[in-house]
Short mmCIF file of C-alpha atoms in Angstrom, two decimals:
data_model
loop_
_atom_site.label_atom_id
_atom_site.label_comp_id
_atom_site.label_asym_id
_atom_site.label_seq_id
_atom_site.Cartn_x
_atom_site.Cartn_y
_atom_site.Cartn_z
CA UNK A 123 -5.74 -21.94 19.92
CA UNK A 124 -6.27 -17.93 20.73
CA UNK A 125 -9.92 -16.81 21.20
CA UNK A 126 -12.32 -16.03 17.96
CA UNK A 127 -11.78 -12.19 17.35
CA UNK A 128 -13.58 -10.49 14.84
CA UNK A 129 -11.45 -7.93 12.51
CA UNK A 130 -13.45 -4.91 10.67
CA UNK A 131 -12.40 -3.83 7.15
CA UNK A 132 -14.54 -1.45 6.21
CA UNK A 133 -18.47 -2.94 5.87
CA UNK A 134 -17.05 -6.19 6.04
CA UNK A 135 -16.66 -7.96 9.21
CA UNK A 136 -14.08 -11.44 9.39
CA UNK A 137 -13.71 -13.96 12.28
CA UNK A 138 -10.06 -14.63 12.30
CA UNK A 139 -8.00 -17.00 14.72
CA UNK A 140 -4.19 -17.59 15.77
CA UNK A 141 -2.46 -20.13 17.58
CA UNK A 142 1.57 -19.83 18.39
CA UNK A 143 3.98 -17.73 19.18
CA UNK A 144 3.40 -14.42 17.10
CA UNK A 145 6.89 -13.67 17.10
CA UNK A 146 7.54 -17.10 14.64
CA UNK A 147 7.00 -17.11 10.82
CA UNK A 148 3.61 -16.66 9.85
CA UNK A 149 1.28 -18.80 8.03
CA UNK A 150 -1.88 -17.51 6.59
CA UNK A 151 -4.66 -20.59 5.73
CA UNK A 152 -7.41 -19.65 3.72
CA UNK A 153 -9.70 -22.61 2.57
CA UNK A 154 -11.51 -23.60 -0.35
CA UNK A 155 -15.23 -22.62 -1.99
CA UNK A 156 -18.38 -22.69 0.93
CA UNK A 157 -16.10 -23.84 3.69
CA UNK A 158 -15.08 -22.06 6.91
CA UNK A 159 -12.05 -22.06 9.09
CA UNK A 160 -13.26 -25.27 11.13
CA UNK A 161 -11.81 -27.23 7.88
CA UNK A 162 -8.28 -26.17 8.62
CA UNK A 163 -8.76 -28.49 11.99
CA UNK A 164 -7.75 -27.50 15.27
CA UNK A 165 -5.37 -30.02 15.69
CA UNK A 166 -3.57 -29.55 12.90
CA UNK A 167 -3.24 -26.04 13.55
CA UNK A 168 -1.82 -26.52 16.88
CA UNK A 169 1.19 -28.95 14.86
CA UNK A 170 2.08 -26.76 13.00
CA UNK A 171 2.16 -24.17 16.08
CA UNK A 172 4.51 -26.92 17.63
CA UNK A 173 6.56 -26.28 14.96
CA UNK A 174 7.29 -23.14 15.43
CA UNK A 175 5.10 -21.55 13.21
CA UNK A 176 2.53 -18.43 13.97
CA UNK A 177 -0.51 -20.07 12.57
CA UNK A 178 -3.90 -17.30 11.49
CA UNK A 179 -6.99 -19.19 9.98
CA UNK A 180 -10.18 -16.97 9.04
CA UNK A 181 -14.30 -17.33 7.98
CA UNK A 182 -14.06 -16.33 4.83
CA UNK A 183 -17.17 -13.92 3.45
CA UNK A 184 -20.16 -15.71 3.60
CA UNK A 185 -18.82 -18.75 5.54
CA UNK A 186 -18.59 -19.11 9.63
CA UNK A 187 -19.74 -16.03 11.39
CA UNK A 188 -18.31 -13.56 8.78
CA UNK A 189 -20.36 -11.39 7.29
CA UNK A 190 -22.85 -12.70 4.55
CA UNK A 191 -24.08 -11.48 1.72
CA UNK A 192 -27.91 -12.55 0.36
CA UNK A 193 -28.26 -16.02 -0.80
CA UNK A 194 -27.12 -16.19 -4.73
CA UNK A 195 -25.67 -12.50 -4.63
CA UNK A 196 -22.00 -12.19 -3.57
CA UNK A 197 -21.16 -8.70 -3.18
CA UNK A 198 -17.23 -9.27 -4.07
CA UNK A 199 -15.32 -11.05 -6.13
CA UNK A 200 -11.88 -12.84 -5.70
CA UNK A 201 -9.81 -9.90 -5.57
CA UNK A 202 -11.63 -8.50 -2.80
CA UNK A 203 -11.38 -11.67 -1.05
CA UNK A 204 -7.69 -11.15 -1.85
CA UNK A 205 -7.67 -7.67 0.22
CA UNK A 206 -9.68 -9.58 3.00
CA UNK A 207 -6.54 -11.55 3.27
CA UNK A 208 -4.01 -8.69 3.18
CA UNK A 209 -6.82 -6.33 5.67
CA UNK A 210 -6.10 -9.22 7.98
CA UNK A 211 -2.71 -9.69 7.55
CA UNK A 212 -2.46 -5.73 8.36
CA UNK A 213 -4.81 -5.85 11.33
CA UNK A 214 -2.72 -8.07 13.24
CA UNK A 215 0.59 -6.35 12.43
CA UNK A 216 2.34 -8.93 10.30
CA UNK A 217 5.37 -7.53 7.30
CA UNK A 218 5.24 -11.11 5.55
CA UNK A 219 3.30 -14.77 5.66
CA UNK A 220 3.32 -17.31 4.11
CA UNK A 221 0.17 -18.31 2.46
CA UNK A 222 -1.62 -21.60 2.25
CA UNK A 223 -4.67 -21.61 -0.74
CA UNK A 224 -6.81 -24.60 -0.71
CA UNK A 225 -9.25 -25.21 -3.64
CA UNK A 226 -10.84 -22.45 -4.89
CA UNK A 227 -8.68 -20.14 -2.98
CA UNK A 228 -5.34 -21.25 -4.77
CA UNK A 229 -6.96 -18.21 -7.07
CA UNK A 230 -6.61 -15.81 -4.14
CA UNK A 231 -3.29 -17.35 -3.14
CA UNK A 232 -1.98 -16.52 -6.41
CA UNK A 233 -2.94 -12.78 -6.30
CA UNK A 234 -1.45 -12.40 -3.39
CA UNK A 235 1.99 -13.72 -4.59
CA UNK A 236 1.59 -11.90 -7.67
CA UNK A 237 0.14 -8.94 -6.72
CA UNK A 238 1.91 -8.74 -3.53
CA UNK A 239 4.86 -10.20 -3.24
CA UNK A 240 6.69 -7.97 -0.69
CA UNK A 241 3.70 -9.48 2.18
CA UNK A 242 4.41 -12.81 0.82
CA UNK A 243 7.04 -15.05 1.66
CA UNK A 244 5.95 -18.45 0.38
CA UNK A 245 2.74 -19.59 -1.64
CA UNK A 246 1.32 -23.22 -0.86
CA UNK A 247 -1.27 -24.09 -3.52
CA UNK A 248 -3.30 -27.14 -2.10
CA UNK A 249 -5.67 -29.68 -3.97
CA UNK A 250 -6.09 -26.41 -7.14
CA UNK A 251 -5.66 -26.10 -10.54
CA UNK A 252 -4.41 -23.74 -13.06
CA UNK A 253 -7.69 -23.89 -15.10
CA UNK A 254 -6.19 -24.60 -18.05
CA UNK A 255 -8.12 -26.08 -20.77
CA UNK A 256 -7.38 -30.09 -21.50
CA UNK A 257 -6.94 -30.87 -18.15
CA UNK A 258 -9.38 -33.50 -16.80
CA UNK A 259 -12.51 -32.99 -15.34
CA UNK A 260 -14.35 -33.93 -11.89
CA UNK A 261 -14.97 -37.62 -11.94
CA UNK A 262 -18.96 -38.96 -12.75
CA UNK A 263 -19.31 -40.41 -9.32
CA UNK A 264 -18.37 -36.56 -7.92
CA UNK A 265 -20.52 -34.95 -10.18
CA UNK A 266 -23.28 -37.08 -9.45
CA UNK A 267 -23.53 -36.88 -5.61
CA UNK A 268 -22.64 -32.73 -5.43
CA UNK A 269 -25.45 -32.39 -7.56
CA UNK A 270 -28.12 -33.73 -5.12
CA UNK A 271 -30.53 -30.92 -3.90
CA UNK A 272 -29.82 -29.86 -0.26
CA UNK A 273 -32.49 -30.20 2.59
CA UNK A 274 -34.08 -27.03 4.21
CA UNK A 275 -32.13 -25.56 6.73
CA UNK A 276 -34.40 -26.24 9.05
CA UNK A 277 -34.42 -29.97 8.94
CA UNK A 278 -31.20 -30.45 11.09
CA UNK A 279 -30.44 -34.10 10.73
CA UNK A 280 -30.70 -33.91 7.00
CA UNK A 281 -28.42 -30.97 6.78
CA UNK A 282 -25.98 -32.73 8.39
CA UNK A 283 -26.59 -36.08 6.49
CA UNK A 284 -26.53 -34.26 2.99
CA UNK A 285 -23.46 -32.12 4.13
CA UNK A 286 -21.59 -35.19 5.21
CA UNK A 287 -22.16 -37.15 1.71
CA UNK A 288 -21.06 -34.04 -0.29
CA UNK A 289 -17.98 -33.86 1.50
CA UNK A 290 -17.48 -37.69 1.85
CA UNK A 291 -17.45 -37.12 -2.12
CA UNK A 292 -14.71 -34.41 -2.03
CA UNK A 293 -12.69 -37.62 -0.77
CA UNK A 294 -13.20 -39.99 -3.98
CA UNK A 295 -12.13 -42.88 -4.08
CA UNK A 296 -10.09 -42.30 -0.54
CA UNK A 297 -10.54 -45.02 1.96
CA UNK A 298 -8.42 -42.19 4.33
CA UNK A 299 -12.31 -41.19 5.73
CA UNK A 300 -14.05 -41.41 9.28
CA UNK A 301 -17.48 -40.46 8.49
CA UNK A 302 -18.09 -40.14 12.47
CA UNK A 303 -14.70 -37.29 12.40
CA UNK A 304 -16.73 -35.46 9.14
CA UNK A 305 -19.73 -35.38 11.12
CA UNK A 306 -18.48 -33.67 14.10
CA UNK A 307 -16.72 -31.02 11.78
CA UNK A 308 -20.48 -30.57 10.05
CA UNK A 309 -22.17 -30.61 13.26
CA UNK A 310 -19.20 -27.53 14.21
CA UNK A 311 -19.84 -26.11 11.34
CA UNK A 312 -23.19 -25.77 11.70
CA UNK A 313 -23.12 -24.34 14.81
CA UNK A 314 -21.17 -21.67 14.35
CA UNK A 315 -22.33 -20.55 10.86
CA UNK A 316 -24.70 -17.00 10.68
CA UNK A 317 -25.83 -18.42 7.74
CA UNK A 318 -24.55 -21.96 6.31
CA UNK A 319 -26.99 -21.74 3.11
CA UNK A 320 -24.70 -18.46 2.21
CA UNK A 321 -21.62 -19.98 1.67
CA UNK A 322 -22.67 -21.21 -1.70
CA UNK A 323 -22.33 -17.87 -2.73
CA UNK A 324 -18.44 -18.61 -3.50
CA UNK A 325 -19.76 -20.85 -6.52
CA UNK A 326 -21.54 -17.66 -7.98
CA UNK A 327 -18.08 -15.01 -7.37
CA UNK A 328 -16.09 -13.99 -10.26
CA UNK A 329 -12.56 -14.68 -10.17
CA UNK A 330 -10.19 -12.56 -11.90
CA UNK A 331 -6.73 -13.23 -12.01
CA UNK A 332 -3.92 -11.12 -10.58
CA UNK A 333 -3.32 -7.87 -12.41
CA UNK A 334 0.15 -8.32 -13.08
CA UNK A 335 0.37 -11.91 -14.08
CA UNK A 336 -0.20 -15.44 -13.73
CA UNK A 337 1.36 -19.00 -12.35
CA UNK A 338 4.44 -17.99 -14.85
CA UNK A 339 5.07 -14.49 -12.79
CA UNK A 340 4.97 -16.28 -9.16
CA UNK A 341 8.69 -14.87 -7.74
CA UNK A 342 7.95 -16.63 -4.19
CA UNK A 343 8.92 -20.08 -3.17
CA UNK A 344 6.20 -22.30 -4.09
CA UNK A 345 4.54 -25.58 -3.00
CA UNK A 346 2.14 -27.58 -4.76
CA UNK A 347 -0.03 -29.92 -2.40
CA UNK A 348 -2.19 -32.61 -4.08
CA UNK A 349 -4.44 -35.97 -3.20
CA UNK A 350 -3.18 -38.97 -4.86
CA UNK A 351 -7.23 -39.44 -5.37
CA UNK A 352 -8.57 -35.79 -6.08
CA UNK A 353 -11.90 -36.25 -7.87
CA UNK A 354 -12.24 -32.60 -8.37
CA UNK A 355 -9.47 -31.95 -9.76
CA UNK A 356 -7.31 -35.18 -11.02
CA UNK A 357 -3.76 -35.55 -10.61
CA UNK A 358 -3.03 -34.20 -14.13
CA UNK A 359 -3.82 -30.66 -12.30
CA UNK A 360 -1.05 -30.74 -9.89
CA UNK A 361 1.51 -31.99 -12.50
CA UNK A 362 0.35 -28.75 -15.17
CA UNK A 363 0.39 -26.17 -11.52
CA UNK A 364 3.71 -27.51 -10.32
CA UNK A 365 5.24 -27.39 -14.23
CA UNK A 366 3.41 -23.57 -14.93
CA UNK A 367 5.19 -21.51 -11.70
CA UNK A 368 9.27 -21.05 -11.43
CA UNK A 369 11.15 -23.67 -9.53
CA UNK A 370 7.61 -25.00 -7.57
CA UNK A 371 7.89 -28.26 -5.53
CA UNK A 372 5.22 -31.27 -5.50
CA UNK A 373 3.63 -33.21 -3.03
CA UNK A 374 1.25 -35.88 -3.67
CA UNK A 375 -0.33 -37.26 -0.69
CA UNK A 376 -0.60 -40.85 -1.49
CA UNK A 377 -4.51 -42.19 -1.03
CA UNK A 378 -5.96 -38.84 -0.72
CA UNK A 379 -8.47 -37.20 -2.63
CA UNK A 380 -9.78 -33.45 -2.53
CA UNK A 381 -9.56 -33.23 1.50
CA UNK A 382 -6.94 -33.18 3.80
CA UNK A 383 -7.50 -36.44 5.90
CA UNK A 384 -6.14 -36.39 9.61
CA UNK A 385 -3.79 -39.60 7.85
CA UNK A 386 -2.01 -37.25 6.30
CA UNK A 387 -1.40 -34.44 8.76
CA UNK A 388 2.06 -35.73 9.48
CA UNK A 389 3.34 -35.49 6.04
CA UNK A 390 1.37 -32.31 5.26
CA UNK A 391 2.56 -30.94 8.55
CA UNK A 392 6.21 -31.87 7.71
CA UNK A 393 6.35 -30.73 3.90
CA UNK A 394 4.37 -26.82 4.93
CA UNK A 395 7.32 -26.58 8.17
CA UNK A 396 9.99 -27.54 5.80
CA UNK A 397 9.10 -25.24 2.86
CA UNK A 398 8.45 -22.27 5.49
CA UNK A 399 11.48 -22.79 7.39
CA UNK A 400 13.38 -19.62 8.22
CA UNK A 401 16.64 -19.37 6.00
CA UNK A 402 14.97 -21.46 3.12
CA UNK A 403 16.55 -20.10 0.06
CA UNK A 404 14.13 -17.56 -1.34
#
């Protein structure tokens, strides 16, 4: 991986990242509600790298050492964190990328396709929804354990313990988990974070949709990416995403739930080289 660099876009300032060649295709990761870069994992950016892929991963607002806003008042909403992702994509002199939406930021992802389709050249929507109504909810067992109050910052140890539990119940009913691997990333996370009690703020964002569309209107190639297991949003999700935007492809990574699990780099690595391949039919 590149050094950390920190991009400026106006009063907002964005800790962005790169690894590869930055004459190869580009692929733009932006992760899911309250997490940071660190969750798109080193290693698995480097893969991808290996395959000849210019890799950028980014704190988000309010996550990693990007700027934050005060606790329970997000100054932006999803469309501005939509322009974060295109100020970057400018800053670092890229025509196209391919983007990569995880979670909450499948929302953003789809802006960007819809909104912007001549800086996008593929869409990957990972473990996200359309939000239609009907479609299952988060499991009991998921609702039950995010809902437990977090520690004070200042007790470290039970930071990390609570932190590690709520994402240990991103996972489900996943036996792909090595609680010792989450608690490094939380430990990371941690100590890198201006202010990890901010990142909550993405809970509290509004989220319009693109202005000139939805799923239906998405004119890039598209890949859906889904856990088998996802307790957040159930398999049903996938199935209504992949069926709601033109000619989209599914993956289902057997055994996994709302995370990416290092067991299933290799076919997530495999599926995001082969549907940003150069001289894939667009």
């Amino acid at each position: 991986m590149n050094p950390e660099t920190m991009i400026q876009l106006g009063d907002v300032e964005l800790c962005v990242q790169t690894a590869g060649d930055r004459g190869d295709p580009a692929i733009l990761l932006i992760h899911g509600a309250a997490a940071s870069m660190v969750g798109w994992e080193e290693e698995l950016c480097e893969r991808l790298a290996a395959g000849g892929r210019f890799v950028v991963r980014y704190d988000q607002r309010d996550t990693g050492r990007s700027t934050v806003s005060r606790g329970g008042h997000p100054a932006y909403d999803m469309r501005d964190l939509a322009d974060d992702a295109l100020g970057i994509v400018d800053a670092l002199g890229l025509d196209t990328v391919h983007v990569v939406g995880r979670s909450m930021s499948g929302g953003t992802a789809l802006i960007l396709a819809v909104d912007h389709p001549d800086r996008v050249a593929s869409v990957t929507f990972m473990s996200t929804t359309t939000g239609d109504a009907g479609l299952p909810g988060p499991t009991s067992a998921f609702r039950d354990a995010v809902a437990a109050p977090a520690p004070p910052l200042d007790d470290h140890d039970a930071w990390v313990d609570h932190t590690v539990a709520v994402i240990r119940a991103y996972h489900g009913e996943s036996i792909l988990v090595d609680e010792a691997h989450l608690r490094r990333l939380v430990e990371l996370e941690l100590a890198r974070s201006t202010d990890p009690s901010a990142a909550n703020n993405h809970f509290a964002i509004d989220t319009p949709g693109p202005v000139n569309g939805g799923f239906g209107d998405v004119g890039v190639p598209a890949l859906v990416v889904h856990g088998e297991l996802d307790p957040v949003f159930p398999l049903p999700h996938a199935y209504a995403l992949t069926e709601a935007i033109p000619g989209a492809r599914l993956v289902v990574l057997e055994g996994a739930g709302h995370e990416l699990p290092p067991a299933r780099w290799d076919e997530f690595t495999a599926a995001l080289l082969e549907h940003t391949a150069p001289g894939t039919p667009r």
